[in-house]
């Protein structure tokens, strides 16, 4: 089998599984709607049916709509990437201006060093 044929089969299987999960969620919602529920005495079965309905509808709709593309990698903007938290100033440390990184941007991503003050070691100006 070719790789494209395997990808087509995976895509079809994921979409079919998503539709089955949506169907399971629909059955859970129908059963939950048929249960006689009192406001102050809801059974564990009602919570279980509601959980099955929520998870089945959420995962099923994502799988049915996206198929194998559900696990595609997505490029994340520099703005939303993880950075180390900036610590508050500590007594005795001298602030220094950030030097541009290799890509020409400062540590704050502004593109020109940004004039942002960072904490440096003692005695550095």
CSV table of C-alpha atoms in Angstrom, one decimal:
chain,number,residue,atom,x,y,z
A,1,UNK,CA,0.0,0.0,0.0
A,2,UNK,CA,1.1,3.5,-0.7
A,3,UNK,CA,1.5,6.2,2.0
A,4,UNK,CA,-1.3,8.3,0.5
A,5,UNK,CA,-3.7,5.3,0.6
A,6,UNK,CA,-2.8,4.7,4.3
A,7,UNK,CA,-3.4,8.4,5.0
A,8,UNK,CA,-6.8,8.2,3.3
A,9,UNK,CA,-7.7,5.2,5.4
A,10,UNK,CA,-6.6,6.9,8.6
A,11,UNK,CA,-8.6,10.0,7.7
A,12,UNK,CA,-11.7,8.0,7.0
A,13,UNK,CA,-11.3,5.9,10.2
A,14,UNK,CA,-10.9,9.1,12.3
A,15,UNK,CA,-14.0,10.8,10.7
A,16,UNK,CA,-16.0,7.6,11.2
A,17,UNK,CA,-15.0,7.3,14.8
A,18,UNK,CA,-15.9,11.0,15.3
A,19,UNK,CA,-19.4,10.3,13.8
A,20,UNK,CA,-19.8,7.3,16.1
A,21,UNK,CA,-18.8,9.4,19.1
A,22,UNK,CA,-21.3,12.1,18.1
A,23,UNK,CA,-24.0,9.3,17.8
A,24,UNK,CA,-23.0,8.1,21.3
A,25,UNK,CA,-23.3,11.6,22.6
A,26,UNK,CA,-26.8,11.9,21.1
A,27,UNK,CA,-27.9,8.7,22.7
A,28,UNK,CA,-26.6,9.9,26.1
A,29,UNK,CA,-28.4,13.2,25.7
A,30,UNK,CA,-31.7,11.4,24.8
A,31,UNK,CA,-31.4,9.1,27.8
A,32,UNK,CA,-30.5,12.0,30.0
A,33,UNK,CA,-33.6,13.9,28.8
A,34,UNK,CA,-35.8,10.9,29.5
A,35,UNK,CA,-34.6,10.6,33.1
A,36,UNK,CA,-36.9,12.0,35.8
A,37,UNK,CA,-34.5,14.5,37.5
A,38,UNK,CA,-35.2,16.4,40.7
A,39,UNK,CA,-33.2,19.6,41.2
A,40,UNK,CA,-31.7,18.7,44.6
A,41,UNK,CA,-31.2,15.0,44.1
A,42,UNK,CA,-29.4,14.2,40.8
A,43,UNK,CA,-28.0,10.7,40.6
A,44,UNK,CA,-24.5,9.7,39.6
A,45,UNK,CA,-25.9,8.1,36.5
A,46,UNK,CA,-27.1,11.5,35.3
A,47,UNK,CA,-23.7,13.0,35.8
A,48,UNK,CA,-22.1,10.0,34.0
A,49,UNK,CA,-24.5,10.5,31.0
A,50,UNK,CA,-23.8,14.2,30.9
A,51,UNK,CA,-20.0,13.5,31.0
A,52,UNK,CA,-20.4,11.0,28.2
A,53,UNK,CA,-22.5,13.4,26.2
A,54,UNK,CA,-20.0,16.3,26.6
A,55,UNK,CA,-16.9,14.3,25.9
A,56,UNK,CA,-18.4,12.4,23.0
A,57,UNK,CA,-19.8,15.5,21.3
A,58,UNK,CA,-16.5,17.5,21.8
A,59,UNK,CA,-14.1,14.8,20.7
A,60,UNK,CA,-16.5,13.4,18.0
A,61,UNK,CA,-17.1,16.8,16.4
A,62,UNK,CA,-13.4,17.5,16.3
A,63,UNK,CA,-12.6,14.1,14.8
A,64,UNK,CA,-15.4,14.3,12.3
A,65,UNK,CA,-14.5,17.8,11.1
A,66,UNK,CA,-10.7,17.5,11.0
A,67,UNK,CA,-9.9,13.8,10.5
A,68,UNK,CA,-6.2,13.1,10.4
A,69,UNK,CA,-5.5,16.8,10.3
A,70,UNK,CA,-6.4,16.9,14.0
A,71,UNK,CA,-2.8,16.2,14.8
A,72,UNK,CA,-1.1,18.5,12.3
A,73,UNK,CA,1.7,20.7,13.7
A,74,UNK,CA,0.9,24.4,13.8
A,75,UNK,CA,3.4,27.3,13.7
A,76,UNK,CA,3.2,29.4,16.8
A,77,UNK,CA,4.0,33.1,16.6
A,78,UNK,CA,7.0,34.3,18.6
A,79,UNK,CA,4.6,36.4,20.6
A,80,UNK,CA,2.9,33.4,22.1
A,81,UNK,CA,6.0,31.2,22.6
A,82,UNK,CA,7.2,30.4,26.1
A,83,UNK,CA,9.6,32.8,27.6
A,84,UNK,CA,11.3,32.9,31.0
A,85,UNK,CA,9.4,35.1,33.4
A,86,UNK,CA,11.0,38.5,34.2
A,87,UNK,CA,11.9,38.7,37.9
A,88,UNK,CA,11.3,41.9,39.9
A,89,UNK,CA,14.4,44.0,40.7
A,90,UNK,CA,16.6,42.7,43.5
A,91,UNK,CA,18.5,45.2,45.8
A,92,UNK,CA,22.2,45.4,44.8
A,93,UNK,CA,21.8,44.4,41.1
A,94,UNK,CA,22.4,47.0,38.4
A,95,UNK,CA,19.9,47.0,35.5
A,96,UNK,CA,21.4,46.7,32.0
A,97,UNK,CA,19.9,47.3,28.6
A,98,UNK,CA,19.1,44.2,26.6
A,99,UNK,CA,21.5,43.5,23.7
A,100,UNK,CA,20.0,42.4,20.4
A,101,UNK,CA,19.7,38.6,19.8
A,102,UNK,CA,21.1,36.8,16.8
A,103,UNK,CA,18.0,37.5,14.8
A,104,UNK,CA,18.3,41.3,15.5
A,105,UNK,CA,15.5,41.4,18.1
A,106,UNK,CA,15.9,42.1,21.7
A,107,UNK,CA,14.7,39.8,24.5
A,108,UNK,CA,11.2,41.4,24.3
A,109,UNK,CA,10.9,40.7,20.5
A,110,UNK,CA,10.6,44.4,19.6
A,111,UNK,CA,13.3,44.1,16.9
A,112,UNK,CA,15.8,46.7,18.2
A,113,UNK,CA,16.7,45.7,21.7
A,114,UNK,CA,13.6,47.6,22.8
A,115,UNK,CA,15.4,49.6,25.5
A,116,UNK,CA,14.1,47.1,28.0
A,117,UNK,CA,16.0,46.9,31.3
A,118,UNK,CA,17.2,43.5,32.5
A,119,UNK,CA,18.8,42.6,35.7
A,120,UNK,CA,22.6,42.1,35.3
A,121,UNK,CA,25.4,41.1,37.6
A,122,UNK,CA,26.8,43.5,40.1
A,123,UNK,CA,29.2,46.0,38.6
A,124,UNK,CA,28.1,45.7,35.0
A,125,UNK,CA,26.8,48.9,33.5
